[in-house]
PDB file of C-alpha atoms in Angstrom:
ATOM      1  CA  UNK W  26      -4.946  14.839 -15.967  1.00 43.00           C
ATOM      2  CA  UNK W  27      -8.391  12.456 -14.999  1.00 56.00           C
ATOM      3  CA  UNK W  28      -7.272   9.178 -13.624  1.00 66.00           C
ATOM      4  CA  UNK W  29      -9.976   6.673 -13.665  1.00 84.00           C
ATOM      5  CA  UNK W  30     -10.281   4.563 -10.100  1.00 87.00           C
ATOM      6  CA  UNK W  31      -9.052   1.303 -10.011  1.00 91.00           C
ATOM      7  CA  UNK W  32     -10.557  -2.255  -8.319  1.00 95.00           C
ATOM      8  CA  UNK W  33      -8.725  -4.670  -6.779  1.00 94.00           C
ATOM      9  CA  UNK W  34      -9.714  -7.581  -5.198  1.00 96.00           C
ATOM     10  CA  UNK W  35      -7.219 -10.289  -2.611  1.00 96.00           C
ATOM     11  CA  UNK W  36      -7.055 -12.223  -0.398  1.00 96.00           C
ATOM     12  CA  UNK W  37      -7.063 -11.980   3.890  1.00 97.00           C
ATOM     13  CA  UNK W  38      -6.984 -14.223   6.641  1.00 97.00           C
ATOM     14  CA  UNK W  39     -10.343 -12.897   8.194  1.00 96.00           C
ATOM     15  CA  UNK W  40     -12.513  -9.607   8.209  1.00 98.00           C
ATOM     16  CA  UNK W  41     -11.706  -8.018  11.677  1.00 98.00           C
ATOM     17  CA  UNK W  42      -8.096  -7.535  11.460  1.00 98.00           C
ATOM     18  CA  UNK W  43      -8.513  -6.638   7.765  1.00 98.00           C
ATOM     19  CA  UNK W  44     -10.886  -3.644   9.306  1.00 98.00           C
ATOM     20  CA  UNK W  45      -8.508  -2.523  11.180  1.00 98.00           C
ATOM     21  CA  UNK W  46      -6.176  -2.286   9.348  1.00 98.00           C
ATOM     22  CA  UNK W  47      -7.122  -1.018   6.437  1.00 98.00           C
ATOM     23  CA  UNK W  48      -9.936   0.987   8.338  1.00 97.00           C
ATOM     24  CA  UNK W  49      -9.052   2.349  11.259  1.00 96.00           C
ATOM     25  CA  UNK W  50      -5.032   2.658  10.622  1.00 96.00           C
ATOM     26  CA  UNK W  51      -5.145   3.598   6.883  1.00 97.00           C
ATOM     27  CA  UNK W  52      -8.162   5.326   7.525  1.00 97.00           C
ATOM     28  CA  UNK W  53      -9.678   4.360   4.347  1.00 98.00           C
ATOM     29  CA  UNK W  54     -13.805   4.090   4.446  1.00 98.00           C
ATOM     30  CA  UNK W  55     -15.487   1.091   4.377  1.00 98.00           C
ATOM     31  CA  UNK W  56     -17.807   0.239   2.066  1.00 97.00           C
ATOM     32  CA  UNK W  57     -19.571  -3.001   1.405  1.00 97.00           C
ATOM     33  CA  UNK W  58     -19.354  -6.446   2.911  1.00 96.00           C
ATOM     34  CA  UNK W  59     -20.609  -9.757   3.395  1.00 96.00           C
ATOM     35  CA  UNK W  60     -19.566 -12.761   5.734  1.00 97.00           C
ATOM     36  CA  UNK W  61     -16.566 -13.131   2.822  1.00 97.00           C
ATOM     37  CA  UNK W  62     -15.517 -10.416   1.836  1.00 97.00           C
ATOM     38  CA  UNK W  63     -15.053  -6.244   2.658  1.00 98.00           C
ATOM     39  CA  UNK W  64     -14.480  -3.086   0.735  1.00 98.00           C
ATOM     40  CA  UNK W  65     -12.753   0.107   1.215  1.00 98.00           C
ATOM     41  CA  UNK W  66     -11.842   3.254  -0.597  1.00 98.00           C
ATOM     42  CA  UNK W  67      -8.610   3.069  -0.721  1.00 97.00           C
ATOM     43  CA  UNK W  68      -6.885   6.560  -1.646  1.00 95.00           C
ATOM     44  CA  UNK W  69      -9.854   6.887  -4.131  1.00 95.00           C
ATOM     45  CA  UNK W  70      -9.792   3.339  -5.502  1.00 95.00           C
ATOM     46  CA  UNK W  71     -12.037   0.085  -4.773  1.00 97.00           C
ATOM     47  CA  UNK W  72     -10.391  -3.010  -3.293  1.00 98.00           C
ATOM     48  CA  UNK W  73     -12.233  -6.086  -2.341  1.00 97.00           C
ATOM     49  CA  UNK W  74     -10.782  -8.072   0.441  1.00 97.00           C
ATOM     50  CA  UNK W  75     -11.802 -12.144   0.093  1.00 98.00           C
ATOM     51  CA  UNK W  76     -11.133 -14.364   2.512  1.00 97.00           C
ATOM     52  CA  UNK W  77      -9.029 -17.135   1.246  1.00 94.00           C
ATOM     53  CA  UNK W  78      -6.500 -19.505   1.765  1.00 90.00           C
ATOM     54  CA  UNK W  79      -3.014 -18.193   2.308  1.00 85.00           C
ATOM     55  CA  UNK W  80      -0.088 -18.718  -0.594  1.00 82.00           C
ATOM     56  CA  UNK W  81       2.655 -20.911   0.731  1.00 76.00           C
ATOM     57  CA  UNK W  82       4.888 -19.020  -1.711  1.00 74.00           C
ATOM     58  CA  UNK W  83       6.851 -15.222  -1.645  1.00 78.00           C
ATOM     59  CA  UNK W  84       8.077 -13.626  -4.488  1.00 81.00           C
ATOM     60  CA  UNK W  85      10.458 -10.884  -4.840  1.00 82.00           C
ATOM     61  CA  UNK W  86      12.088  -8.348  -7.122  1.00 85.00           C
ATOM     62  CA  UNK W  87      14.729  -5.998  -7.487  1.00 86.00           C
ATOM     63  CA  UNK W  88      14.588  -2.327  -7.564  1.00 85.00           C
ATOM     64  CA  UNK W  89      17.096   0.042  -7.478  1.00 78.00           C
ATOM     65  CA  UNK W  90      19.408  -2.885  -5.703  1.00 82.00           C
ATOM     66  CA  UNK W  91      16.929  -3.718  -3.195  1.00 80.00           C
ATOM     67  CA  UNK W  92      14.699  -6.898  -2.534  1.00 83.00           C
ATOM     68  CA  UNK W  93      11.044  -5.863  -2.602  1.00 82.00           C
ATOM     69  CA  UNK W  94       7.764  -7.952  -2.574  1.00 80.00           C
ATOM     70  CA  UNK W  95       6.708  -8.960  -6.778  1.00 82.00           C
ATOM     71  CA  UNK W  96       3.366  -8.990  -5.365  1.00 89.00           C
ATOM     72  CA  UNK W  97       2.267  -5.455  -3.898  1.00 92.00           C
ATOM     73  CA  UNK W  98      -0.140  -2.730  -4.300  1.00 94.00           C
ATOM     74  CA  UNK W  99      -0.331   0.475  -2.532  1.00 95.00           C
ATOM     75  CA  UNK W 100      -0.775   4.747  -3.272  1.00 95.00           C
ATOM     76  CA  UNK W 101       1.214   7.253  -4.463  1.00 95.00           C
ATOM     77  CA  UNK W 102       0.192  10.231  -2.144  1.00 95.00           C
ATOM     78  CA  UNK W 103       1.826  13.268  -1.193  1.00 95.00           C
ATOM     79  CA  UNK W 104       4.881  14.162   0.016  1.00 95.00           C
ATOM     80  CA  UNK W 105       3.119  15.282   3.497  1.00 96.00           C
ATOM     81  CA  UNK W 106       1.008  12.844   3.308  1.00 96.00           C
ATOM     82  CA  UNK W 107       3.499   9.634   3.176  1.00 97.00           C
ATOM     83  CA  UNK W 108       5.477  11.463   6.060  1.00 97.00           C
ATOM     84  CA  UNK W 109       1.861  11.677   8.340  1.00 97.00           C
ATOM     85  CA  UNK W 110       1.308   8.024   7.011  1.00 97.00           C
ATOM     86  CA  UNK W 111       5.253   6.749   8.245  1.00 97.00           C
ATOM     87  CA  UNK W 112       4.359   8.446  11.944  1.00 97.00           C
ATOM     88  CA  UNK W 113       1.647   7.011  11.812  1.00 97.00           C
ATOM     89  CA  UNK W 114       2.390   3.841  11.035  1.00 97.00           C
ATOM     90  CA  UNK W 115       6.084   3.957  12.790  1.00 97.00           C
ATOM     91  CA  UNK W 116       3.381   5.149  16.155  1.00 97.00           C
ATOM     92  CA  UNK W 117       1.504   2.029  15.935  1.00 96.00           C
ATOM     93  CA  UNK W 118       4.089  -0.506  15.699  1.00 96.00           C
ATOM     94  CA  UNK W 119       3.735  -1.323  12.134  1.00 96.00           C
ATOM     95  CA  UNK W 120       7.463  -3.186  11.052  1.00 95.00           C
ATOM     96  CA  UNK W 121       8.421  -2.279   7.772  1.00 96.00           C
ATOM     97  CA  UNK W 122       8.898  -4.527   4.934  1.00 93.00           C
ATOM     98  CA  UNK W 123      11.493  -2.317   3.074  1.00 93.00           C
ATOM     99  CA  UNK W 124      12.248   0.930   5.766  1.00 95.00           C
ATOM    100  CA  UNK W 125      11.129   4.002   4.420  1.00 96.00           C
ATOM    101  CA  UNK W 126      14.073   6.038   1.830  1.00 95.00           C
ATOM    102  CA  UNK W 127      14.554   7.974  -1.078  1.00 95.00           C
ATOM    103  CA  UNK W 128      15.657   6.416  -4.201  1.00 91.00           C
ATOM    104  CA  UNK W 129      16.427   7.735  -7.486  1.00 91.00           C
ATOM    105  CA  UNK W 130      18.050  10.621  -5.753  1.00 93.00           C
ATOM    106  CA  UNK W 131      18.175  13.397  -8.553  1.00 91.00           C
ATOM    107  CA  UNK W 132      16.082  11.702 -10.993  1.00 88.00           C
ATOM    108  CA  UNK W 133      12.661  11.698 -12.403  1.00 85.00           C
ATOM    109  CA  UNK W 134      11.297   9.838 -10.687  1.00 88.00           C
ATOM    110  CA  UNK W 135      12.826  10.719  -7.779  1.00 92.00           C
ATOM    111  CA  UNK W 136      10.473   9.139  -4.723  1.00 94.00           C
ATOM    112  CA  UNK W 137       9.944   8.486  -0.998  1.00 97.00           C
ATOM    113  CA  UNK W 138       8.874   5.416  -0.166  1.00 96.00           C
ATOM    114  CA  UNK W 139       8.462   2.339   1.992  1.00 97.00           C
ATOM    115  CA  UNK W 140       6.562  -1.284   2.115  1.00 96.00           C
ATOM    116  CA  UNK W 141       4.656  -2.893   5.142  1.00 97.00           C
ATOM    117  CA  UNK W 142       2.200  -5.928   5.621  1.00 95.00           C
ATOM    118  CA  UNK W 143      -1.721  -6.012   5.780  1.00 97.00           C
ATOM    119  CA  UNK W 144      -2.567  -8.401   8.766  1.00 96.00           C
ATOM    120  CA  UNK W 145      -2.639 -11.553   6.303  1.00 95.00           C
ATOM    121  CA  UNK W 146       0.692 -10.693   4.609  1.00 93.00           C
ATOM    122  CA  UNK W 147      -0.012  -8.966   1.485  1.00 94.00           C
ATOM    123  CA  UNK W 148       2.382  -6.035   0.728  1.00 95.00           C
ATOM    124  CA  UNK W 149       1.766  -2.715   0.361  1.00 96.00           C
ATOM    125  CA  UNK W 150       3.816   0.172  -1.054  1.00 96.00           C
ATOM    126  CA  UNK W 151       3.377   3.613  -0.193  1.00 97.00           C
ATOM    127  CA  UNK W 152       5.415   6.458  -2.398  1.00 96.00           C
ATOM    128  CA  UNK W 153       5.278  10.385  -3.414  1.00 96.00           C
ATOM    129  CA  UNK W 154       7.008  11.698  -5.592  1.00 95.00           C
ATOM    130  CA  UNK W 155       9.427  14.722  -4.771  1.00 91.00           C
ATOM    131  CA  UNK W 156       7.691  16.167  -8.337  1.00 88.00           C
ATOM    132  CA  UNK W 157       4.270  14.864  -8.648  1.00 85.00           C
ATOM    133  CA  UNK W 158       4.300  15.436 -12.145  1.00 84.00           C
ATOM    134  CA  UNK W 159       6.580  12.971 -12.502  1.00 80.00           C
ATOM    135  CA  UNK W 160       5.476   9.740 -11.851  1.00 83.00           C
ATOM    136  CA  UNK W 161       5.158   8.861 -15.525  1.00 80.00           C
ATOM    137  CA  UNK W 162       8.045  10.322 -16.363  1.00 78.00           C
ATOM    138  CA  UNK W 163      11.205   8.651 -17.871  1.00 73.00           C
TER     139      UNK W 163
END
């Protein structure tokens, strides 16, 4: 199946950490930028980080009986790949939003998963899928 890319565009406190972040410790390339704003390929899809003024607001939902963050992006990756990415991540002191698990346990959409913060808050969700073939599955 051909996926198109996707763009996304948010907002960040300021360029630097937002660099680093998404740069160095996601290890996504870099594309563009101005004094405003950066890009990166992230997992094969364009996102545009603006700077901005920060939301005085958090919103949450419920999945599988646990709080997560309404407003998230992130990849679905491969099993290996989430596991290098949680070292990773769990190496460089990253806290976790939501620690990483399996949910759905047996189902088909069975998944690993977990949530952390960019450097100005917004929340990312990394998953794979114990049957790749699944993730639009019911």
């Amino acid at each position: 199946m051909s996926m198109s890319a996707f763009h996304m565009a948010f907002r960040i406190d300021e360029i630097e950490s937002t660099r680093q972040f998404y740069g160095e410790l996601l290890q996504c390339s870099q594309g563009r930028e101005s004094a405003t704003w950066i890009d990166f390929d992230f997992f094969g899809n364009q996102i545009s980080a603006h700077l901005g003024a920060r939301p005085d607001w958090k919103l949450e939902t419920m999945v599988d009986d646990t709080a997560v963050p309404l407003n998230h992006f992130g990849a679905v990756i491969s099993w290996s790949e989430w596991e290098r990415l949680h070292q990773r991540l769990q190496v460089a002191g990253v806290p976790f939003i939501l620690e990483p698990q399996v949910r759905f346990v047996g189902m088909p959409g069975e998944q690993a998963t977990f949530f952390v913060s960019d450097p100005s808050g917004n929340a990312l969700e990394f998953k794979a899928y114990r049957h790749e073939d699944a993730v639009f599955k019911r």
